[in-house]
Short mmCIF file of C-alpha atoms and ligand atoms in Angstrom, two decimals:
data_model
loop_
_atom_site.label_atom_id
_atom_site.label_comp_id
_atom_site.label_asym_id
_atom_site.label_seq_id
_atom_site.Cartn_x
_atom_site.Cartn_y
_atom_site.Cartn_z
CA UNK A 1486 93.52 65.25 137.32
CA UNK A 1487 94.46 67.85 139.86
CA UNK A 1488 91.47 69.96 140.78
CA UNK A 1489 93.60 72.97 140.11
CA UNK A 1490 91.99 73.12 136.64
CA UNK A 1491 88.74 74.08 138.22
CA UNK A 1492 90.38 77.28 139.34
CA UNK A 1493 91.16 78.35 135.79
CA UNK A 1494 88.86 81.13 134.61
CA UNK A 1495 86.72 80.49 131.54
CA UNK A 1496 87.43 82.04 128.18
CA UNK A 1497 84.45 84.35 128.57
CA UNK A 1498 85.54 85.49 132.02
CA UNK A 1499 88.98 86.34 130.68
CA UNK A 1500 87.56 88.26 127.74
CA UNK A 1501 85.92 90.63 130.22
CA UNK A 1502 89.28 91.84 131.49
CA UNK A 1503 90.15 95.38 130.36
CA UNK A 1504 93.63 94.42 129.04
CA UNK A 1505 92.13 91.77 126.77
CA UNK A 1506 89.27 94.03 125.76
CA UNK A 1507 91.89 96.50 124.65
CA UNK A 1508 93.60 93.83 122.50
CA UNK A 1509 90.22 92.88 120.98
CA UNK A 1510 89.83 96.49 119.98
CA UNK A 1511 93.29 96.72 118.42
CA UNK A 1512 93.29 93.31 116.75
CA UNK A 1513 89.95 91.49 116.50
CA UNK A 1514 87.60 89.33 118.51
CA UNK A 1515 88.29 85.99 116.83
CA UNK A 1516 92.08 86.29 117.12
CA UNK A 1517 91.82 87.05 120.83
CA UNK A 1518 89.35 84.21 121.52
CA UNK A 1519 91.58 81.76 119.67
CA UNK A 1520 94.60 83.12 121.51
CA UNK A 1521 92.98 82.77 124.94
CA UNK A 1522 91.93 79.17 124.14
CA UNK A 1523 95.43 78.25 122.95
CA UNK A 1524 96.99 79.86 126.00
CA UNK A 1525 94.65 78.03 128.40
CA UNK A 1526 95.23 74.71 126.59
CA UNK A 1527 98.99 75.19 126.86
CA UNK A 1528 98.67 76.01 130.54
CA UNK A 1529 96.59 72.86 131.20
CA UNK A 1530 99.18 70.85 129.32
CA UNK A 1531 102.02 72.35 131.36
CA UNK A 1532 100.19 71.70 134.62
CA UNK A 1533 99.38 68.08 133.75
CA UNK A 1534 102.96 67.17 132.81
CA UNK A 1535 104.66 69.21 135.54
CA UNK A 1536 106.53 67.18 138.14
CA UNK A 1537 106.09 69.82 140.80
CA UNK A 1538 103.02 71.74 141.67
CA UNK A 1539 102.46 74.81 139.53
CA UNK A 1540 100.59 77.67 141.07
CA UNK A 1541 97.81 78.98 138.89
CA UNK A 1542 98.02 82.72 138.20
CA UNK A 1543 95.13 84.92 139.22
CA UNK A 1544 92.62 85.76 136.43
CA UNK A 1545 94.08 89.27 136.36
CA UNK A 1546 97.65 87.97 135.92
CA UNK A 1547 96.46 85.49 133.36
CA UNK A 1548 94.67 88.16 131.32
CA UNK A 1549 97.78 90.36 131.42
CA UNK A 1550 100.04 87.53 130.33
CA UNK A 1551 97.75 86.50 127.49
CA UNK A 1552 97.50 90.12 126.35
CA UNK A 1553 101.30 90.53 126.38
CA UNK A 1554 101.72 87.30 124.48
CA UNK A 1555 99.09 88.22 121.88
CA UNK A 1556 100.67 91.63 121.37
CA UNK A 1557 104.09 90.06 120.73
CA UNK A 1558 102.51 87.57 118.34
CA UNK A 1559 100.74 90.36 116.51
CA UNK A 1560 103.90 92.36 115.89
CA UNK A 1561 104.77 92.41 112.21
CA UNK A 1562 107.36 89.77 111.39
CA UNK A 1563 109.34 92.31 109.39
CA UNK A 1564 110.84 94.89 111.72
CA UNK A 1565 113.68 97.36 111.44
CA UNK A 1566 116.76 96.12 113.31
CA UNK A 1567 120.19 97.49 114.18
CA UNK A 1568 122.94 95.67 112.30
CA UNK A 1569 126.00 95.62 114.54
CA UNK A 1570 127.31 92.42 112.96
CA UNK A 1571 129.91 94.24 110.87
CA UNK A 1572 128.63 92.47 107.76
CA UNK A 1573 127.81 95.36 105.46
CA UNK A 1574 125.65 93.43 102.98
CA UNK A 1575 123.97 91.08 105.46
CA UNK A 1576 121.54 89.01 103.39
CA UNK A 1577 119.61 87.89 106.50
CA UNK A 1578 119.14 91.52 107.50
CA UNK A 1579 118.04 92.67 104.05
CA UNK A 1580 121.37 93.66 102.45
CA UNK A 1581 121.81 97.31 101.52
CA UNK A 1582 119.91 100.06 103.37
CA UNK A 1583 118.61 102.62 100.88
CA UNK A 1584 119.74 106.21 100.47
CA UNK A 1585 117.18 108.68 101.78
CA UNK A 1586 116.40 109.99 98.27
CA UNK A 1587 115.54 106.39 97.36
CA UNK A 1588 113.24 105.85 100.33
CA UNK A 1589 111.50 109.14 99.51
CA UNK A 1590 111.08 108.07 95.89
CA UNK A 1591 109.56 104.76 97.03
CA UNK A 1592 107.13 106.47 99.39
CA UNK A 1593 106.05 108.89 96.68
CA UNK A 1594 105.14 106.28 94.09
CA UNK A 1595 103.87 103.72 96.62
CA UNK A 1596 100.93 105.81 97.76
CA UNK A 1597 99.52 106.57 94.34
CA UNK A 1598 99.61 105.75 90.68
CA UNK A 1599 102.82 106.16 88.70
CA UNK A 1600 103.94 106.28 85.08
CA UNK A 1601 105.16 102.69 85.21
CA UNK A 1602 104.44 101.74 81.62
CA UNK A 1603 103.43 104.97 79.96
CA UNK A 1604 105.70 107.37 78.22
CA UNK A 1605 104.66 110.81 79.44
CA UNK A 1606 106.01 112.52 76.30
CA UNK A 1607 103.64 110.84 73.84
CA UNK A 1608 101.23 108.86 76.02
CA UNK A 1609 102.29 105.60 74.36
CA UNK A 1610 102.62 102.40 76.27
CA UNK A 1611 106.32 101.99 77.04
CA UNK A 1612 108.71 99.49 78.58
CA UNK A 1613 108.49 99.58 82.34
CA UNK A 1614 112.22 99.76 82.73
CA UNK A 1615 112.52 102.94 80.69
CA UNK A 1616 112.76 104.87 83.96
CA UNK A 1617 116.11 103.27 84.72
CA UNK A 1618 117.39 102.05 81.37
CA UNK A 1619 118.92 105.36 80.36
CA UNK A 1620 120.76 105.66 83.68
CA UNK A 1621 122.00 102.08 83.55
CA UNK A 1622 123.33 102.60 80.03
CA UNK A 1623 124.99 105.87 81.01
CA UNK A 1624 126.68 104.31 84.04
CA UNK A 1625 127.80 101.07 82.42
CA UNK A 1626 128.36 102.04 78.78
CA UNK A 1627 125.86 99.40 77.64
CA UNK A 1628 123.35 99.81 74.78
CA UNK A 1629 120.31 98.52 76.63
CA UNK A 1630 119.17 97.19 80.00
CA UNK A 1631 116.53 95.14 81.79
CA UNK A 1632 115.70 94.81 85.49
CA UNK A 1633 114.25 91.75 87.22
CA UNK A 1634 113.70 90.52 90.74
CA UNK A 1635 117.30 89.59 91.64
CA UNK A 1636 120.51 88.38 90.05
CA UNK A 1637 119.45 84.74 90.26
CA UNK A 1638 116.41 85.68 88.15
CA UNK A 1639 118.60 87.73 85.79
CA UNK A 1640 120.82 84.70 85.23
CA UNK A 1641 117.94 82.30 84.68
CA UNK A 1642 116.14 84.66 82.33
CA UNK A 1643 119.24 85.45 80.28
CA UNK A 1644 120.11 81.79 79.87
CA UNK A 1645 116.54 80.95 78.94
CA UNK A 1646 116.27 83.75 76.38
CA UNK A 1647 119.68 83.29 74.78
CA UNK A 1648 120.51 79.61 75.15
CA UNK A 1649 117.45 77.46 75.90
CA UNK A 1650 118.03 73.94 74.61
CA UNK A 1651 121.63 74.82 73.81
CA UNK A 1652 124.96 74.46 75.55
CA UNK A 1653 126.48 77.18 77.69
CA UNK A 1654 130.20 76.86 78.24
CA UNK A 1655 131.39 77.62 81.78
CA UNK A 1656 134.75 77.04 83.47
CA UNK A 1657 134.79 74.36 86.19
CA UNK A 1658 136.43 76.95 88.43
CA UNK A 1659 133.31 79.14 88.24
CA UNK A 1660 130.49 76.72 89.07
CA UNK A 1661 129.65 78.55 92.25
CA UNK A 1662 127.23 78.19 95.11
CA UNK A 1663 126.26 81.38 96.92
CA UNK A 1664 124.30 81.43 100.15
CA UNK A 1665 123.11 77.84 99.91
CA UNK A 1666 120.15 78.11 97.59
CA UNK A 1667 121.93 79.71 94.65
CA UNK A 1668 123.95 77.15 92.70
CA UNK A 1669 124.84 77.96 89.15
CA UNK A 1670 124.35 74.41 87.77
CA UNK A 1671 120.82 74.33 89.24
CA UNK A 1672 119.92 77.77 87.93
CA UNK A 1673 121.22 76.71 84.52
CA UNK A 1674 119.09 73.57 84.57
CA UNK A 1675 115.95 75.53 85.45
CA UNK A 1676 116.60 77.88 82.53
CA UNK A 1677 116.53 75.04 80.03
CA UNK A 1678 120.12 75.66 78.93
CA UNK A 1679 122.66 72.84 79.18
CA UNK A 1680 125.81 73.28 81.17
CA UNK A 1681 129.00 72.48 79.30
CA UNK A 1682 131.84 72.46 81.85
CA UNK A 1683 135.36 73.07 80.64
CA UNK A 1684 138.82 73.32 82.19
CA UNK A 1685 139.67 72.25 85.72
CA UNK A 1686 138.98 73.65 89.17
CA UNK A 1687 142.13 75.75 89.23
CA UNK A 1688 143.01 76.33 85.57
CA UNK A 1689 140.93 77.05 82.51
CA UNK A 1690 142.53 78.22 79.27
CA UNK A 1691 141.17 79.97 76.20
CA UNK A 1692 141.53 76.76 74.17
CA UNK A 1693 139.23 74.96 76.63
CA UNK A 1694 136.41 77.25 75.50
CA UNK A 1695 137.27 77.28 71.79
CA UNK A 1696 137.60 73.45 71.68
CA UNK A 1697 134.18 73.09 73.28
CA UNK A 1698 132.32 75.32 70.81
CA UNK A 1699 130.09 73.31 68.47
CA UNK A 1700 126.70 73.54 66.69
CA UNK A 1701 124.92 73.15 70.01
CA UNK A 1702 126.64 76.09 71.70
CA UNK A 1703 124.33 78.95 72.71
CA UNK A 1704 126.63 81.14 74.81
CA UNK A 1705 129.91 81.45 76.70
CA UNK A 1706 129.55 82.41 80.33
CA UNK A 1707 131.84 83.82 83.01
CA UNK A 1708 130.87 83.90 86.66
CA UNK A 1709 132.65 85.96 89.26
CA UNK A 1710 133.59 83.45 91.96
CA UNK A 1711 132.48 86.00 94.55
CA UNK A 1712 132.84 84.04 97.75
CA UNK A 1713 135.94 81.93 97.27
CA UNK A 1714 139.42 82.20 95.95
CA UNK A 1715 141.67 79.64 94.32
CA UNK A 1716 145.28 80.32 95.21
CA UNK A 1717 148.48 78.80 93.87
CA UNK A 1718 148.58 77.65 90.25
CA UNK A 1719 145.52 79.27 88.80
CA UNK A 1720 144.38 80.54 85.45
CA UNK A 1721 141.12 81.87 84.19
CA UNK A 1722 140.13 83.49 80.93
CA UNK A 1723 139.38 87.22 80.95
CA UNK A 1724 136.20 88.74 79.55
CA UNK A 1725 138.30 90.38 76.83
CA UNK A 1726 139.80 87.04 75.78
CA UNK A 1727 136.43 85.30 75.92
CA UNK A 1728 134.90 87.99 73.69
CA UNK A 1729 137.66 87.33 71.11
CA UNK A 1730 136.95 83.59 71.17
CA UNK A 1731 133.16 84.08 70.87
CA UNK A 1732 133.14 86.74 68.14
CA UNK A 1733 133.89 84.60 65.04
CA UNK A 1734 131.11 82.20 66.09
CA UNK A 1735 128.64 85.00 66.69
CA UNK A 1736 128.02 83.72 70.23
CA UNK A 1737 127.10 85.97 73.17
CA UNK A 1738 129.42 86.27 76.18
CA UNK A 1739 127.43 86.45 79.40
CA UNK A 1740 129.35 87.91 82.37
CA UNK A 1741 127.83 87.38 85.83
CA UNK A 1742 129.84 89.91 87.83
CA UNK A 1743 127.84 89.30 91.02
CA UNK A 1744 128.07 92.30 93.30
CA UNK A 1745 127.79 94.89 90.56
CA UNK A 1746 130.10 97.72 91.47
CA UNK A 1747 129.45 100.92 89.53
CA UNK A 1748 132.62 102.52 90.90
CA UNK A 1749 136.08 101.20 91.73
CA UNK A 1750 136.03 99.73 95.25
CA UNK A 1751 139.79 99.30 95.54
CA UNK A 1752 139.97 102.66 97.33
CA UNK A 1753 138.10 101.00 100.20
CA UNK A 1754 140.62 98.15 100.19
CA UNK A 1755 138.23 95.85 98.27
CA UNK A 1756 140.29 94.77 95.28
CA UNK A 1757 138.18 91.83 94.17
CA UNK A 1758 135.02 93.56 92.95
CA UNK A 1759 134.48 93.76 89.18
CA UNK A 1760 133.08 97.04 87.85
CA UNK A 1761 130.10 96.79 85.47
CA UNK A 1762 131.48 99.30 82.96
CA UNK A 1763 134.77 97.33 82.74
CA UNK A 1764 132.85 94.19 81.81
CA UNK A 1765 131.00 96.00 79.01
CA UNK A 1766 134.17 97.75 77.83
CA UNK A 1767 136.00 94.39 77.75
CA UNK A 1768 133.39 92.99 75.39
CA UNK A 1769 130.75 91.20 77.48
CA UNK A 1770 127.54 91.06 75.43
CA UNK A 1771 125.53 90.79 78.61
CA UNK A 1772 126.63 91.68 82.17
CA UNK A 1773 124.53 90.56 85.14
CA UNK A 1774 124.58 91.88 88.72
CA UNK A 1775 122.52 92.51 91.85
CA UNK A 1776 120.96 95.87 92.73
CA UNK A 1777 121.22 95.41 96.50
CA UNK A 1778 124.88 94.54 96.80
CA UNK A 1779 127.57 97.12 95.93
CA UNK A 1780 125.18 99.54 94.26
CA UNK A 1781 123.42 99.88 97.59
CA UNK A 1782 119.97 99.93 95.98
CA UNK A 1783 116.81 97.81 96.24
CA UNK A 1784 116.75 94.06 95.72
CA UNK A 1785 116.79 93.48 91.97
CA UNK A 1786 118.81 91.87 89.22
CA UNK A 1787 120.27 94.09 86.54
CA UNK A 1788 120.94 92.97 82.98
CA UNK A 1789 122.90 95.30 80.71
CA UNK A 1790 124.39 94.73 77.28
CA UNK A 1791 123.81 94.65 73.52
CA UNK A 1792 120.40 95.77 72.33
CA UNK A 1793 119.79 92.69 70.15
CA UNK A 1794 120.21 90.38 73.15
CA UNK A 1795 118.29 92.58 75.60
CA UNK A 1796 115.37 92.59 73.13
CA UNK A 1797 115.29 88.80 73.15
CA UNK A 1798 115.44 88.84 76.96
CA UNK A 1799 112.52 91.29 77.20
CA UNK A 1800 110.42 89.04 74.94
CA UNK A 1801 111.06 85.88 76.94
CA UNK A 1802 107.92 84.66 78.80
CA UNK A 1803 109.96 84.40 82.02
CA UNK A 1804 110.45 88.19 81.91
CA UNK A 1805 106.83 88.69 82.93
CA UNK A 1806 107.23 86.31 85.85
CA UNK A 1807 110.31 88.12 87.11
CA UNK A 1808 109.50 91.75 86.48
CA UNK A 1809 109.86 94.35 89.22
CA UNK A 1810 107.23 96.73 90.57
CA UNK A 1811 107.08 100.51 90.73
CA UNK A 1812 108.67 100.71 94.19
CA UNK A 1813 111.78 98.86 93.06
CA UNK A 1814 112.02 100.99 89.94
CA UNK A 1815 111.66 104.19 91.96
CA UNK A 1816 114.33 103.15 94.48
CA UNK A 1817 116.73 101.95 91.79
CA UNK A 1818 116.29 105.06 89.70
CA UNK A 1819 116.91 107.39 92.65
CA UNK A 1820 119.98 105.37 93.72
CA UNK A 1821 121.46 105.31 90.22
CA UNK A 1822 121.04 109.09 89.89
CA UNK A 1823 123.44 109.49 92.81
CA UNK A 1824 126.20 107.68 90.90
CA UNK A 1825 126.32 110.40 88.25
CA UNK A 1826 128.64 112.08 90.72
CA UNK A 1827 130.89 109.77 92.74
CA UNK A 1828 131.27 112.21 95.65
CA UNK A 1829 127.53 112.52 95.88
CA UNK A 1830 127.13 108.73 95.88
CA UNK A 1831 129.73 108.41 98.63
CA UNK A 1832 127.92 110.98 100.75
CA UNK A 1833 124.44 109.54 100.27
CA UNK A 1834 124.54 105.77 99.67
CA UNK A 1835 124.59 104.14 103.12
CA UNK A 1836 126.94 101.27 102.26
CA UNK A 1837 129.42 103.72 100.75
CA UNK A 1838 129.11 105.92 103.84
CA UNK A 1839 129.92 102.86 105.97
CA UNK A 1840 132.90 101.86 103.83
CA UNK A 1841 134.32 105.35 103.68
CA UNK A 1842 133.82 106.30 107.34
CA UNK A 1843 137.29 107.10 108.72
CA UNK A 1844 138.53 104.52 111.24
CA UNK A 1845 139.09 107.29 113.78
CA UNK A 1846 135.36 108.17 113.73
CA UNK A 1847 134.35 104.54 114.15
CA UNK A 1848 136.77 104.32 117.09
CA UNK A 1849 135.38 107.44 118.80
CA UNK A 1850 131.81 106.14 118.53
CA UNK A 1851 132.81 102.72 119.89
CA UNK A 1852 134.63 104.30 122.84
CA UNK A 1853 131.73 106.58 123.66
CA UNK A 1854 129.17 103.79 123.53
CA UNK A 1855 131.41 101.44 125.55
CA UNK A 1856 131.46 104.04 128.35
CA UNK A 1857 127.68 104.42 128.18
CA UNK A 1858 126.99 100.68 128.30
CA UNK A 1859 129.37 100.06 131.21
CA UNK A 1860 126.58 100.86 133.68
CA UNK A 1861 124.50 97.84 132.65
CA UNK A 1862 125.24 95.16 135.23
CA UNK A 1863 124.34 92.40 132.78
CA UNK A 1864 127.39 93.30 130.71
CA UNK A 1865 130.92 92.76 131.94
CA UNK A 1866 134.22 94.31 130.90
CA UNK A 1867 132.75 96.66 128.30
CA UNK A 1868 135.58 98.03 126.14
CA UNK A 1869 136.19 99.45 122.67
CA UNK A 1870 138.21 97.07 120.54
CA UNK A 1871 139.77 97.11 117.09
CA UNK A 1872 138.62 94.40 114.67
CA UNK A 1873 137.50 93.78 111.08
CA UNK A 1874 134.18 94.21 109.27
CA UNK A 1875 133.21 92.19 106.24
CA UNK A 1876 131.49 93.12 103.02
CA UNK A 1877 129.16 90.06 103.00
CA UNK A 1878 126.46 89.41 100.40
CA UNK A 1879 128.45 86.52 98.98
CA UNK A 1880 131.70 88.45 98.65
CA UNK A 1881 135.16 87.17 99.46
CA UNK A 1882 135.41 86.61 103.23
CA UNK A 1883 139.14 87.33 103.13
CA UNK A 1884 138.50 90.95 102.15
CA UNK A 1885 138.50 92.65 105.52
CA UNK A 1886 137.80 96.24 106.48
CA UNK A 1887 139.36 97.75 109.62
CA UNK A 1888 136.80 98.70 112.26
CA UNK A 1889 136.16 99.35 115.96
CA UNK A 1890 133.64 97.47 118.08
CA UNK A 1891 132.06 97.73 121.50
CA UNK A 1892 133.07 94.43 123.07
CA UNK A 1893 131.77 92.86 126.27
CA UNK A 1894 131.32 89.59 128.12
CA UNK A 1895 128.17 88.44 129.94
CA UNK A 1896 128.15 89.10 133.67
CA UNK A 1897 126.08 86.04 134.66
CA UNK A 1898 124.45 84.22 131.77
CA UNK A 1899 126.08 82.89 128.62
CA UNK A 1900 126.90 85.26 125.80
CA UNK A 1901 124.33 83.42 123.67
CA UNK A 1902 121.54 84.29 126.07
CA UNK A 1903 122.64 87.94 125.83
CA UNK A 1904 122.38 87.55 122.04
CA UNK A 1905 118.84 86.18 122.55
CA UNK A 1906 117.87 89.17 124.70
CA UNK A 1907 119.38 91.57 122.14
CA UNK A 1908 117.13 90.08 119.46
CA UNK A 1909 114.09 90.92 121.60
CA UNK A 1910 115.00 94.54 122.24
CA UNK A 1911 113.24 97.51 120.65
CA UNK A 1912 114.72 97.76 118.10
CA UNK A 1913 116.30 94.30 117.95
CA UNK A 1914 120.12 94.42 117.90
CA UNK A 1915 122.34 91.93 116.06
CA UNK A 1916 126.03 91.71 116.97
CA UNK A 1917 128.68 89.08 116.39
CA UNK A 1918 129.79 86.59 118.99
CA UNK A 1919 133.50 85.90 119.15
CA UNK A 1920 134.40 83.18 121.65
CA UNK A 1921 132.68 84.32 124.85
CA UNK A 1922 132.39 87.98 123.94
CA UNK A 1923 129.82 89.99 122.04
CA UNK A 1924 131.08 92.53 119.52
CA UNK A 1925 128.96 95.45 118.36
CA UNK A 1926 130.65 96.55 115.15
CA UNK A 1927 130.16 100.30 114.80
CA UNK A 1928 130.94 100.36 111.06
CA UNK A 1929 127.56 98.87 110.17
CA UNK A 1930 125.61 100.91 112.75
CA UNK A 1931 124.47 104.20 111.21
CA UNK A 1932 125.58 107.15 113.38
CA UNK A 1933 121.91 108.17 113.51
CA UNK A 1934 121.23 104.85 115.30
CA UNK A 1935 123.84 105.29 118.05
CA UNK A 1936 121.34 106.70 120.56
CA UNK A 1937 118.76 104.00 119.86
CA UNK A 1938 121.49 101.36 120.22
CA UNK A 1939 122.53 102.65 123.63
CA UNK A 1940 118.91 102.99 124.84
CA UNK A 1941 118.07 99.48 123.69
CA UNK A 1942 121.22 97.89 125.12
CA UNK A 1943 120.78 99.60 128.50
CA UNK A 1944 117.36 97.91 128.73
CA UNK A 1945 118.87 94.42 128.67
CA UNK A 1946 117.96 92.71 131.88
CA UNK A 1947 115.77 95.55 133.17
CA UNK A 1948 112.21 95.28 131.87
CA UNK A 1949 112.78 92.40 129.54
CA UNK A 1950 109.47 90.83 128.41
CA UNK A 1951 110.44 87.32 129.59
C1 PLP B 1276 125.17 87.27 94.85
C2 PLP B 1276 125.42 86.62 93.55
C3 PLP B 1276 124.38 86.03 92.82
C4 PLP B 1276 122.97 86.01 93.35
O1 PLP B 1276 122.44 87.29 93.33
P1 PLP B 1276 121.02 87.61 94.02
O2 PLP B 1276 120.78 89.04 93.66
O3 PLP B 1276 121.19 87.36 95.47
O4 PLP B 1276 120.02 86.69 93.40
C5 PLP B 1276 124.66 85.44 91.61
N1 PLP B 1276 125.91 85.43 91.12
C6 PLP B 1276 126.96 85.98 91.79
C7 PLP B 1276 128.34 85.91 91.19
C8 PLP B 1276 126.75 86.60 93.02
O5 PLP B 1276 127.76 87.15 93.70
#
């Protein structure tokens, strides 16, 4: 054992240092003591396995380093970040940012009590979704609505309530997997309904469904194959057609439309996104969609459709396990209000602002920021460059949206180590790496974040914590 260990200060000596005393005050004594022990153990370990001699830091340096490390560790894991990836509904970055009226509504109900399950008109105990049901019905043309934790929950709950122990007929072309953990056959199995696959991968006809209907059938289901596309000889059965097939048998048609557009997105060049009101108009008994995809609201799963089915869904025991809280209801309600006027929604819902921002504006911002970042020696060849953003959130990757990016190479290190440093900035910045260049896509950066983006990016390589 090298006698160098004898030079290490004791835990108690270190705790006397002002920097660590400060951390004790801000965090607590036990956390700091544990932290100092762990740090000293790690240091001993490093010294004992090191091939070359390691110089032991002075107690002062050691205390400072431990304090810095503890402060990083103590930062909340959930932090606001700048999304310069160009993926508008980035699931890893929390999908849709909320409109400011929605964040205000959340803050207002979060701090106090709220009329979650009471009807203020008569004081009776009411359904907790009443706050949003009327709006959902108005915007989709449905008779009734329910809201749960996300669309995966909405699917599981609907299948459980309407088809537990029965068969649900689905086209083989629609047995989707989205984002790894969501696979329709698995969700179906958890719900207690049995999957009855019909048709082939590329073609499913109306007769495939009608031939499969028997005494065991509980529902017919359509799923929007959000993230892939079958090209060539393809055929699928429309909601309208499916409703005609189901009607004589008195079976519900469940339509999982996925992203849940409340308005037509084709004006943004996105032609593949089904609109909730179309699904209801075409005869779906139940339409399912996410609240945090194209609506641009909070994470939730929305179920709209015929009253008799929604009532069964609300009575299912799973409903209680999947219900949403007052903050989700407040955010959803405020977001839905905006859609009563499409212009208002476009002006206030962040994802619609991003989609509708004129290319020329995105270009000007990219050019301006490229000029500002050029002074950072860590970045090389900083230019504004035209490229494409993506919708994300399990939507079709071939749907591309024109954009402008700030693009640069790394002066010395690899572009991946620049990406690492960007993740540690305040606020952390996420871009997309393309070959050996980093792209900062200005379509997903809010204009109000431009200054913070520049400030953060200029700090790369200067006072970085490591
Ligand atoms: C995204 C998606 C889901 C899952 O929705 P979550 O809200 O993420 O649970 C289910 N079905 C389809 C078709 C989707 O696009």
